[in-house]
mmCIF file of C-alpha atoms in Angstrom:
data_model
loop_
_atom_site.group_PDB
_atom_site.id
_atom_site.type_symbol
_atom_site.label_atom_id
_atom_site.label_comp_id
_atom_site.label_asym_id
_atom_site.label_seq_id
_atom_site.Cartn_x
_atom_site.Cartn_y
_atom_site.Cartn_z
ATOM 1 C CA UNK A 306 43.765 -68.796 73.130
ATOM 2 C CA UNK A 307 48.050 -68.910 72.131
ATOM 3 C CA UNK A 308 49.530 -71.935 73.682
ATOM 4 C CA UNK A 309 46.354 -73.617 75.008
ATOM 5 C CA UNK A 310 46.672 -77.285 76.106
ATOM 6 C CA UNK A 311 44.075 -79.823 76.309
ATOM 7 C CA UNK A 312 44.863 -79.713 80.061
ATOM 8 C CA UNK A 313 44.451 -75.970 80.166
ATOM 9 C CA UNK A 314 40.781 -76.370 78.098
ATOM 10 C CA UNK A 315 39.678 -79.363 80.336
ATOM 11 C CA UNK A 316 41.080 -77.371 83.525
ATOM 12 C CA UNK A 317 38.634 -74.534 82.308
ATOM 13 C CA UNK A 318 35.838 -77.019 81.601
ATOM 14 C CA UNK A 319 33.395 -77.625 78.603
ATOM 15 C CA UNK A 320 30.394 -75.347 80.519
ATOM 16 C CA UNK A 321 32.926 -72.424 80.822
ATOM 17 C CA UNK A 322 34.163 -72.707 77.410
ATOM 18 C CA UNK A 323 30.481 -72.829 76.525
ATOM 19 C CA UNK A 324 29.758 -69.479 78.791
ATOM 20 C CA UNK A 325 32.763 -67.714 76.977
ATOM 21 C CA UNK A 326 32.280 -69.141 73.607
ATOM 22 C CA UNK A 327 28.722 -70.147 72.935
ATOM 23 C CA UNK A 328 29.572 -71.176 69.462
ATOM 24 C CA UNK A 329 32.604 -73.385 70.044
ATOM 25 C CA UNK A 330 33.524 -76.635 68.769
ATOM 26 C CA UNK A 331 36.432 -78.911 70.436
ATOM 27 C CA UNK A 332 37.208 -81.190 67.619
ATOM 28 C CA UNK A 333 40.236 -84.260 68.467
ATOM 29 C CA UNK A 334 43.007 -85.175 66.336
ATOM 30 C CA UNK A 335 40.623 -87.838 64.285
ATOM 31 C CA UNK A 336 38.239 -85.123 63.680
ATOM 32 C CA UNK A 337 35.550 -86.929 66.180
ATOM 33 C CA UNK A 338 33.453 -83.563 68.665
ATOM 34 C CA UNK A 339 34.611 -83.910 71.859
ATOM 35 C CA UNK A 340 32.415 -80.542 73.098
ATOM 36 C CA UNK A 341 30.620 -77.908 71.481
ATOM 37 C CA UNK A 342 29.177 -74.435 72.770
ATOM 38 C CA UNK A 343 25.440 -74.412 73.883
ATOM 39 C CA UNK A 344 24.066 -71.735 70.924
ATOM 40 C CA UNK A 345 26.120 -73.997 68.432
ATOM 41 C CA UNK A 346 24.338 -77.376 69.671
ATOM 42 C CA UNK A 347 20.684 -75.556 69.151
ATOM 43 C CA UNK A 348 21.687 -74.629 65.358
ATOM 44 C CA UNK A 349 22.735 -78.434 64.854
ATOM 45 C CA UNK A 350 19.262 -79.462 66.066
ATOM 46 C CA UNK A 351 18.488 -82.840 67.607
ATOM 47 C CA UNK A 352 20.629 -85.747 67.569
ATOM 48 C CA UNK A 353 24.252 -86.981 69.206
ATOM 49 C CA UNK A 354 27.010 -84.469 68.535
ATOM 50 C CA UNK A 355 29.632 -85.546 71.043
ATOM 51 C CA UNK A 356 31.589 -88.242 68.888
ATOM 52 C CA UNK A 357 30.294 -87.139 65.469
ATOM 53 C CA UNK A 358 32.636 -86.627 62.960
ATOM 54 C CA UNK A 359 33.713 -83.161 61.826
ATOM 55 C CA UNK A 360 33.151 -83.246 58.316
ATOM 56 C CA UNK A 361 29.440 -85.006 58.995
ATOM 57 C CA UNK A 362 28.252 -81.735 60.690
ATOM 58 C CA UNK A 363 29.724 -79.246 58.464
ATOM 59 C CA UNK A 364 31.155 -78.320 55.101
ATOM 60 C CA UNK A 365 34.006 -76.143 54.946
ATOM 61 C CA UNK A 366 34.092 -73.575 52.029
ATOM 62 C CA UNK A 367 36.924 -71.322 52.444
ATOM 63 C CA UNK A 368 39.838 -70.957 52.225
ATOM 64 C CA UNK A 369 39.125 -74.002 50.613
ATOM 65 C CA UNK A 370 37.130 -76.969 50.748
ATOM 66 C CA UNK A 371 38.258 -79.540 53.302
ATOM 67 C CA UNK A 372 38.298 -83.362 52.191
ATOM 68 C CA UNK A 373 40.493 -84.868 54.924
ATOM 69 C CA UNK A 374 41.074 -83.809 59.071
ATOM 70 C CA UNK A 375 44.624 -83.953 58.055
ATOM 71 C CA UNK A 376 44.352 -80.987 55.883
ATOM 72 C CA UNK A 377 42.951 -79.320 59.005
ATOM 73 C CA UNK A 378 46.440 -77.505 60.327
ATOM 74 C CA UNK A 379 47.072 -75.767 57.429
ATOM 75 C CA UNK A 380 43.808 -73.614 58.461
ATOM 76 C CA UNK A 381 45.690 -72.517 61.763
ATOM 77 C CA UNK A 382 45.199 -68.919 62.431
ATOM 78 C CA UNK A 383 43.269 -68.425 59.379
ATOM 79 C CA UNK A 384 39.269 -67.446 59.157
ATOM 80 C CA UNK A 385 37.240 -70.238 57.429
ATOM 81 C CA UNK A 386 33.534 -70.210 56.129
ATOM 82 C CA UNK A 387 31.628 -73.072 57.015
ATOM 83 C CA UNK A 388 27.743 -74.670 56.279
ATOM 84 C CA UNK A 389 26.058 -76.268 58.760
ATOM 85 C CA UNK A 390 24.577 -80.071 57.278
ATOM 86 C CA UNK A 391 21.926 -79.962 59.607
ATOM 87 C CA UNK A 392 18.774 -77.880 60.031
ATOM 88 C CA UNK A 393 18.753 -74.926 58.316
ATOM 89 C CA UNK A 394 22.139 -75.225 56.361
ATOM 90 C CA UNK A 395 23.333 -71.584 57.969
ATOM 91 C CA UNK A 396 26.357 -70.432 56.960
ATOM 92 C CA UNK A 397 29.422 -69.783 60.068
ATOM 93 C CA UNK A 398 32.271 -67.432 59.889
ATOM 94 C CA UNK A 399 35.222 -68.796 62.411
ATOM 95 C CA UNK A 400 38.962 -69.330 63.285
ATOM 96 C CA UNK A 401 40.792 -72.457 63.828
ATOM 97 C CA UNK A 402 42.911 -72.935 66.812
ATOM 98 C CA UNK A 403 45.122 -76.149 67.209
ATOM 99 C CA UNK A 404 45.728 -77.178 70.687
ATOM 100 C CA UNK A 405 49.107 -77.886 71.867
ATOM 101 C CA UNK A 406 50.827 -81.160 71.517
ATOM 102 C CA UNK A 407 48.621 -82.501 68.584
ATOM 103 C CA UNK A 408 45.826 -82.896 70.918
ATOM 104 C CA UNK A 409 43.252 -81.937 68.209
ATOM 105 C CA UNK A 410 41.843 -77.908 67.592
ATOM 106 C CA UNK A 411 38.912 -75.937 68.962
ATOM 107 C CA UNK A 412 37.159 -73.730 66.365
ATOM 108 C CA UNK A 413 35.212 -70.683 67.389
ATOM 109 C CA UNK A 414 32.535 -69.683 65.217
ATOM 110 C CA UNK A 415 29.978 -66.669 64.472
ATOM 111 C CA UNK A 416 27.315 -65.440 62.292
ATOM 112 C CA UNK A 417 28.801 -62.500 60.799
ATOM 113 C CA UNK A 418 26.499 -60.441 58.890
ATOM 114 C CA UNK A 419 23.579 -63.336 59.152
ATOM 115 C CA UNK A 420 23.053 -62.396 62.559
ATOM 116 C CA UNK A 421 19.816 -61.138 62.318
ATOM 117 C CA UNK A 422 18.652 -63.728 60.150
ATOM 118 C CA UNK A 423 19.786 -66.392 62.633
ATOM 119 C CA UNK A 424 18.319 -64.611 65.588
ATOM 120 C CA UNK A 425 14.812 -64.831 63.540
ATOM 121 C CA UNK A 426 15.839 -68.260 62.227
ATOM 122 C CA UNK A 427 16.513 -70.052 65.663
ATOM 123 C CA UNK A 428 15.056 -67.682 67.872
ATOM 124 C CA UNK A 429 18.071 -67.013 69.755
ATOM 125 C CA UNK A 430 18.045 -64.284 72.724
ATOM 126 C CA UNK A 431 20.570 -62.632 74.518
ATOM 127 C CA UNK A 432 21.300 -65.728 76.864
ATOM 128 C CA UNK A 433 22.590 -67.495 73.443
ATOM 129 C CA UNK A 434 25.727 -64.849 72.982
ATOM 130 C CA UNK A 435 29.007 -64.644 74.925
ATOM 131 C CA UNK A 436 28.243 -61.971 78.064
ATOM 132 C CA UNK A 437 30.949 -59.638 76.065
ATOM 133 C CA UNK A 438 29.454 -59.885 72.684
ATOM 134 C CA UNK A 439 27.786 -56.568 71.528
ATOM 135 C CA UNK A 440 26.421 -58.580 68.655
ATOM 136 C CA UNK A 441 22.624 -58.464 70.492
ATOM 137 C CA UNK A 442 22.692 -54.924 71.396
ATOM 138 C CA UNK A 443 23.924 -54.234 67.553
ATOM 139 C CA UNK A 444 20.940 -55.901 66.416
ATOM 140 C CA UNK A 445 18.560 -54.401 68.856
ATOM 141 C CA UNK A 446 19.695 -50.951 67.382
ATOM 142 C CA UNK A 447 19.561 -52.176 64.067
ATOM 143 C CA UNK A 448 16.195 -53.182 64.918
ATOM 144 C CA UNK A 449 15.015 -50.060 66.254
ATOM 145 C CA UNK A 450 16.847 -48.421 63.382
ATOM 146 C CA UNK A 451 14.375 -50.806 60.736
ATOM 147 C CA UNK A 452 11.283 -50.387 62.804
ATOM 148 C CA UNK A 453 11.792 -46.220 62.724
ATOM 149 C CA UNK A 454 12.999 -46.153 58.947
ATOM 150 C CA UNK A 455 9.643 -48.599 58.467
ATOM 151 C CA UNK A 456 7.349 -46.120 60.420
ATOM 152 C CA UNK A 457 9.241 -42.995 58.546
ATOM 153 C CA UNK A 458 8.652 -44.695 55.170
ATOM 154 C CA UNK A 459 5.218 -45.451 56.166
ATOM 155 C CA UNK A 460 4.590 -41.661 57.157
ATOM 156 C CA UNK A 461 6.190 -40.658 53.887
ATOM 157 C CA UNK A 462 3.514 -42.882 51.782
ATOM 158 C CA UNK A 463 0.535 -41.564 54.188
ATOM 159 C CA UNK A 464 1.888 -38.185 53.219
ATOM 160 C CA UNK A 465 2.514 -38.384 49.532
ATOM 161 C CA UNK A 466 -1.311 -39.856 49.586
ATOM 162 C CA UNK A 467 -2.660 -37.041 51.376
ATOM 163 C CA UNK A 468 -0.897 -34.360 49.209
ATOM 164 C CA UNK A 469 -2.026 -36.745 45.646
ATOM 165 C CA UNK A 470 -5.614 -36.852 47.076
ATOM 166 C CA UNK A 471 -5.284 -33.045 47.822
ATOM 167 C CA UNK A 472 -3.954 -32.209 44.416
ATOM 168 C CA UNK A 473 -6.755 -34.358 42.966
ATOM 169 C CA UNK A 474 -9.072 -32.837 44.633
ATOM 170 C CA UNK A 475 -7.935 -29.359 43.789
ATOM 171 C CA UNK A 476 -8.387 -30.494 39.905
ATOM 172 C CA UNK A 477 -11.590 -32.151 40.387
ATOM 173 C CA UNK A 478 -15.409 -30.483 39.989
ATOM 174 C CA UNK A 479 -16.880 -32.005 43.338
ATOM 175 C CA UNK A 480 -20.290 -32.335 41.562
ATOM 176 C CA UNK A 481 -19.591 -34.351 38.446
ATOM 177 C CA UNK A 482 -16.037 -35.673 39.340
ATOM 178 C CA UNK A 483 -14.811 -34.422 35.954
ATOM 179 C CA UNK A 484 -11.581 -31.867 35.915
ATOM 180 C CA UNK A 485 -12.120 -28.162 37.026
ATOM 181 C CA UNK A 486 -11.131 -25.152 34.860
ATOM 182 C CA UNK A 487 -7.548 -25.348 36.990
ATOM 183 C CA UNK A 488 -7.241 -29.011 35.595
ATOM 184 C CA UNK A 489 -8.499 -27.766 32.137
ATOM 185 C CA UNK A 490 -5.976 -24.915 32.146
ATOM 186 C CA UNK A 491 -2.827 -27.074 32.889
ATOM 187 C CA UNK A 492 -3.656 -29.655 30.147
ATOM 188 C CA UNK A 493 -4.688 -27.120 27.424
ATOM 189 C CA UNK A 494 -0.955 -25.504 28.403
ATOM 190 C CA UNK A 495 0.673 -28.911 28.014
ATOM 191 C CA UNK A 496 -1.091 -29.570 24.691
ATOM 192 C CA UNK A 497 -0.167 -26.549 22.758
ATOM 193 C CA UNK A 498 3.020 -26.524 23.864
ATOM 194 C CA UNK A 499 3.354 -29.941 22.498
ATOM 195 C CA UNK A 500 1.095 -28.886 18.997
ATOM 196 C CA UNK A 501 3.580 -26.158 18.639
ATOM 197 C CA UNK A 502 6.593 -28.490 18.556
ATOM 198 C CA UNK A 503 4.767 -30.626 15.873
ATOM 199 C CA UNK A 504 4.242 -33.522 18.786
ATOM 200 C CA UNK A 505 0.305 -33.712 18.524
ATOM 201 C CA UNK A 506 -2.529 -32.004 17.206
ATOM 202 C CA UNK A 507 -5.980 -31.629 19.209
ATOM 203 C CA UNK A 508 -9.450 -30.028 19.043
ATOM 204 C CA UNK A 509 -10.876 -28.061 21.715
ATOM 205 C CA UNK A 510 -14.846 -28.240 22.300
ATOM 206 C CA UNK A 511 -16.751 -25.380 24.071
ATOM 207 C CA UNK A 512 -20.292 -27.033 25.392
ATOM 208 C CA UNK A 513 -22.756 -24.799 26.751
ATOM 209 C CA UNK A 514 -26.076 -26.482 28.302
ATOM 210 C CA UNK A 515 -29.505 -25.113 26.282
ATOM 211 C CA UNK A 516 -32.473 -24.478 28.444
ATOM 212 C CA UNK A 517 -30.617 -25.824 31.658
ATOM 213 C CA UNK A 518 -31.887 -22.473 33.775
ATOM 214 C CA UNK A 519 -35.375 -23.840 32.657
ATOM 215 C CA UNK A 520 -34.883 -27.049 34.267
ATOM 216 C CA UNK A 521 -33.214 -25.223 37.654
ATOM 217 C CA UNK A 522 -36.168 -22.731 37.607
ATOM 218 C CA UNK A 523 -38.982 -25.283 37.304
ATOM 219 C CA UNK A 524 -37.949 -28.137 39.043
ATOM 220 C CA UNK A 525 -35.047 -26.943 41.516
ATOM 221 C CA UNK A 526 -31.448 -27.306 42.067
ATOM 222 C CA UNK A 527 -31.603 -31.004 42.762
ATOM 223 C CA UNK A 528 -33.014 -31.577 39.194
ATOM 224 C CA UNK A 529 -30.300 -29.331 38.243
ATOM 225 C CA UNK A 530 -27.583 -31.106 39.912
ATOM 226 C CA UNK A 531 -28.652 -34.436 38.369
ATOM 227 C CA UNK A 532 -28.614 -33.227 35.006
ATOM 228 C CA UNK A 533 -25.101 -31.787 35.173
ATOM 229 C CA UNK A 534 -23.924 -35.383 36.316
ATOM 230 C CA UNK A 535 -25.624 -37.170 33.861
ATOM 231 C CA UNK A 536 -24.267 -34.890 31.093
ATOM 232 C CA UNK A 537 -20.940 -35.869 32.433
ATOM 233 C CA UNK A 538 -21.985 -39.249 31.889
ATOM 234 C CA UNK A 539 -22.602 -38.720 28.353
ATOM 235 C CA UNK A 540 -19.459 -36.819 27.880
ATOM 236 C CA UNK A 541 -17.217 -39.643 29.378
ATOM 237 C CA UNK A 542 -19.105 -41.837 26.983
ATOM 238 C CA UNK A 543 -18.732 -40.335 23.917
ATOM 239 C CA UNK A 544 -14.874 -39.729 24.539
ATOM 240 C CA UNK A 545 -11.511 -41.469 24.950
ATOM 241 C CA UNK A 546 -9.875 -42.059 28.588
ATOM 242 C CA UNK A 547 -6.853 -40.250 26.616
ATOM 243 C CA UNK A 548 -8.965 -37.131 26.409
ATOM 244 C CA UNK A 549 -9.708 -34.202 29.027
ATOM 245 C CA UNK A 550 -13.176 -33.162 29.882
ATOM 246 C CA UNK A 551 -13.663 -30.474 32.286
ATOM 247 C CA UNK A 552 -16.714 -28.383 34.069
ATOM 248 C CA UNK A 553 -15.509 -24.965 33.477
ATOM 249 C CA UNK A 554 -18.464 -23.233 34.741
ATOM 250 C CA UNK A 555 -22.428 -23.881 36.266
ATOM 251 C CA UNK A 556 -23.439 -25.397 32.579
ATOM 252 C CA UNK A 557 -20.413 -25.125 30.783
ATOM 253 C CA UNK A 558 -18.204 -27.955 29.735
ATOM 254 C CA UNK A 559 -14.858 -28.146 27.578
ATOM 255 C CA UNK A 560 -13.378 -31.074 26.082
ATOM 256 C CA UNK A 561 -10.082 -31.419 24.539
ATOM 257 C CA UNK A 562 -9.432 -34.230 22.049
ATOM 258 C CA UNK A 563 -6.407 -35.289 21.376
ATOM 259 C CA UNK A 564 -5.269 -36.395 17.755
ATOM 260 C CA UNK A 565 -8.159 -34.956 15.954
ATOM 261 C CA UNK A 566 -7.676 -32.778 13.422
ATOM 262 C CA UNK A 567 -10.434 -33.177 11.094
ATOM 263 C CA UNK A 568 -13.295 -30.298 11.406
ATOM 264 C CA UNK A 569 -15.839 -32.692 9.827
ATOM 265 C CA UNK A 570 -15.154 -35.685 12.048
ATOM 266 C CA UNK A 571 -14.891 -33.209 14.852
ATOM 267 C CA UNK A 572 -18.395 -32.042 14.165
ATOM 268 C CA UNK A 573 -19.448 -35.429 13.868
ATOM 269 C CA UNK A 574 -18.507 -35.765 17.511
ATOM 270 C CA UNK A 575 -20.269 -32.426 18.612
ATOM 271 C CA UNK A 576 -23.136 -33.786 16.971
ATOM 272 C CA UNK A 577 -23.402 -37.327 18.993
ATOM 273 C CA UNK A 578 -22.704 -35.662 21.704
ATOM 274 C CA UNK A 579 -25.834 -32.986 21.199
ATOM 275 C CA UNK A 580 -28.037 -36.277 20.627
ATOM 276 C CA UNK A 581 -27.282 -38.004 23.930
ATOM 277 C CA UNK A 582 -28.120 -34.976 25.714
ATOM 278 C CA UNK A 583 -31.590 -34.431 24.478
ATOM 279 C CA UNK A 584 -32.877 -37.609 25.512
ATOM 280 C CA UNK A 585 -35.051 -36.703 28.671
ATOM 281 C CA UNK A 586 -33.433 -36.844 32.335
ATOM 282 C CA UNK A 587 -36.209 -38.010 34.459
ATOM 283 C CA UNK A 588 -35.957 -36.541 37.865
ATOM 284 C CA UNK A 589 -39.006 -38.061 40.222
ATOM 285 C CA UNK A 590 -40.939 -38.998 37.454
ATOM 286 C CA UNK A 591 -40.564 -35.451 35.456
ATOM 287 C CA UNK A 592 -38.378 -35.307 32.418
ATOM 288 C CA UNK A 593 -35.621 -32.507 32.171
ATOM 289 C CA UNK A 594 -35.242 -31.539 28.767
ATOM 290 C CA UNK A 595 -31.917 -30.003 27.440
ATOM 291 C CA UNK A 596 -29.874 -29.572 24.289
ATOM 292 C CA UNK A 597 -26.380 -28.873 23.986
ATOM 293 C CA UNK A 598 -24.421 -25.510 22.212
ATOM 294 C CA UNK A 599 -20.562 -26.556 20.697
ATOM 295 C CA UNK A 600 -18.091 -24.485 19.609
ATOM 296 C CA UNK A 601 -14.969 -25.679 18.120
ATOM 297 C CA UNK A 602 -11.552 -24.821 17.280
ATOM 298 C CA UNK A 603 -8.526 -27.033 16.059
ATOM 299 C CA UNK A 604 -4.845 -26.559 17.564
ATOM 300 C CA UNK A 605 -3.638 -26.981 13.280
ATOM 301 C CA UNK A 606 -5.641 -23.305 12.712
ATOM 302 C CA UNK A 607 -2.762 -21.651 14.615
ATOM 303 C CA UNK A 608 0.730 -21.035 13.769
ATOM 304 C CA UNK A 609 1.527 -21.445 17.404
ATOM 305 C CA UNK A 610 -1.781 -22.453 19.505
ATOM 306 C CA UNK A 611 -2.500 -20.101 22.261
ATOM 307 C CA UNK A 612 -4.638 -21.506 25.088
ATOM 308 C CA UNK A 613 -6.518 -17.907 25.892
ATOM 309 C CA UNK A 614 -6.999 -17.605 21.911
ATOM 310 C CA UNK A 615 -8.130 -20.894 21.498
ATOM 311 C CA UNK A 616 -10.629 -20.781 24.172
ATOM 312 C CA UNK A 617 -11.773 -17.386 23.089
ATOM 313 C CA UNK A 618 -12.402 -18.843 19.649
ATOM 314 C CA UNK A 619 -14.221 -21.704 21.142
ATOM 315 C CA UNK A 620 -16.582 -19.605 23.011
ATOM 316 C CA UNK A 621 -17.178 -17.139 20.132
ATOM 317 C CA UNK A 622 -17.981 -20.663 17.816
ATOM 318 C CA UNK A 623 -20.598 -21.702 21.011
ATOM 319 C CA UNK A 624 -22.305 -18.625 20.772
ATOM 320 C CA UNK A 625 -22.580 -18.945 16.893
ATOM 321 C CA UNK A 626 -24.283 -22.127 17.830
ATOM 322 C CA UNK A 627 -26.596 -20.187 20.034
ATOM 323 C CA UNK A 628 -27.352 -17.541 17.223
ATOM 324 C CA UNK A 629 -28.218 -20.183 14.687
ATOM 325 C CA UNK A 630 -30.933 -22.204 16.660
ATOM 326 C CA UNK A 631 -28.790 -24.099 19.725
ATOM 327 C CA UNK A 632 -28.297 -27.625 19.868
ATOM 328 C CA UNK A 633 -25.881 -27.605 16.727
ATOM 329 C CA UNK A 634 -22.132 -27.978 16.583
ATOM 330 C CA UNK A 635 -19.824 -24.695 14.961
ATOM 331 C CA UNK A 636 -16.637 -25.256 13.912
ATOM 332 C CA UNK A 637 -14.626 -21.897 13.708
ATOM 333 C CA UNK A 638 -12.646 -22.191 10.593
ATOM 334 C CA UNK A 639 -9.915 -19.646 11.783
ATOM 335 C CA UNK A 640 -10.567 -16.831 9.021
ATOM 336 C CA UNK A 641 -13.469 -14.852 10.795
ATOM 337 C CA UNK A 642 -14.887 -14.698 14.388
ATOM 338 C CA UNK A 643 -18.341 -15.428 14.903
ATOM 339 C CA UNK A 644 -20.814 -12.608 15.844
ATOM 340 C CA UNK A 645 -21.805 -12.096 19.411
ATOM 341 C CA UNK A 646 -24.860 -13.820 20.747
ATOM 342 C CA UNK A 647 -28.427 -12.062 21.107
ATOM 343 C CA UNK A 648 -29.458 -11.426 24.632
ATOM 344 C CA UNK A 649 -30.330 -14.446 26.823
ATOM 345 C CA UNK A 650 -29.394 -16.890 24.588
#
């Protein structure tokens, strides 16, 4: 617009200027608005614009605050930042172009990087931008990219949730909802590693149900399933959330009690579990009576706790409980190995 005169601007016509520059502002030398582009008019909202003082409509922020129209000439050719005092208080960017002969100046404005918010806030369309302005096309591409990235993120979240659910299912006993052998093995390896570094001791309890076979033989497998779910409930009640409980066989359970190092205390926990298991469980009006034999070993019994050896020692301690009459808890003391159980125990 170098060399533009007021006569040139008048010759082009304000409507044509508005089509070329939908966000232009024509200001007279005394600071009054003479003409305004249609998009800028939409931003300013209701109320008269023609004849309004420029400084009543806008606050100039950069390159410095503008307090008087006498200083506007100093902004010639510079990029300025203004904020609308009406409506949404939108911040706009633009450039001042003086008209020849001291006839005022024209300011052509744009949204800059805030165009997406402006389109949303003012419900702008393609018609609100100059025909040569690629803003709408770029905005469309940005929105498409955002939509695609949103869908990809949602897909990733669904895949991650499916993966987590699949992993949880692979580590869970379907009947009782407890961990399975795979889950126990992972936790026991982790616990042994920490204990070997002196970062936490634990107790390992092996529980084998007594008289469970009789329940299955007399009342059927549905009764047996009910008993197993009730056993799982007892174990949850008698342990903490930080402990690990797993069903590792038909009627075999293993409990990893973190932080437990006292054999007497662990034996009392085992006795309490057995006492709860011996409460009759009703199935279709018929009592199902079971008990439990528990074998225990402690990580502190080992110079370097080994998952396989601890499994074996807790298992053998369970056989000792069965040999000694069932319904009891035996703690392996680390000095000898319990005898094998009698057949049919």
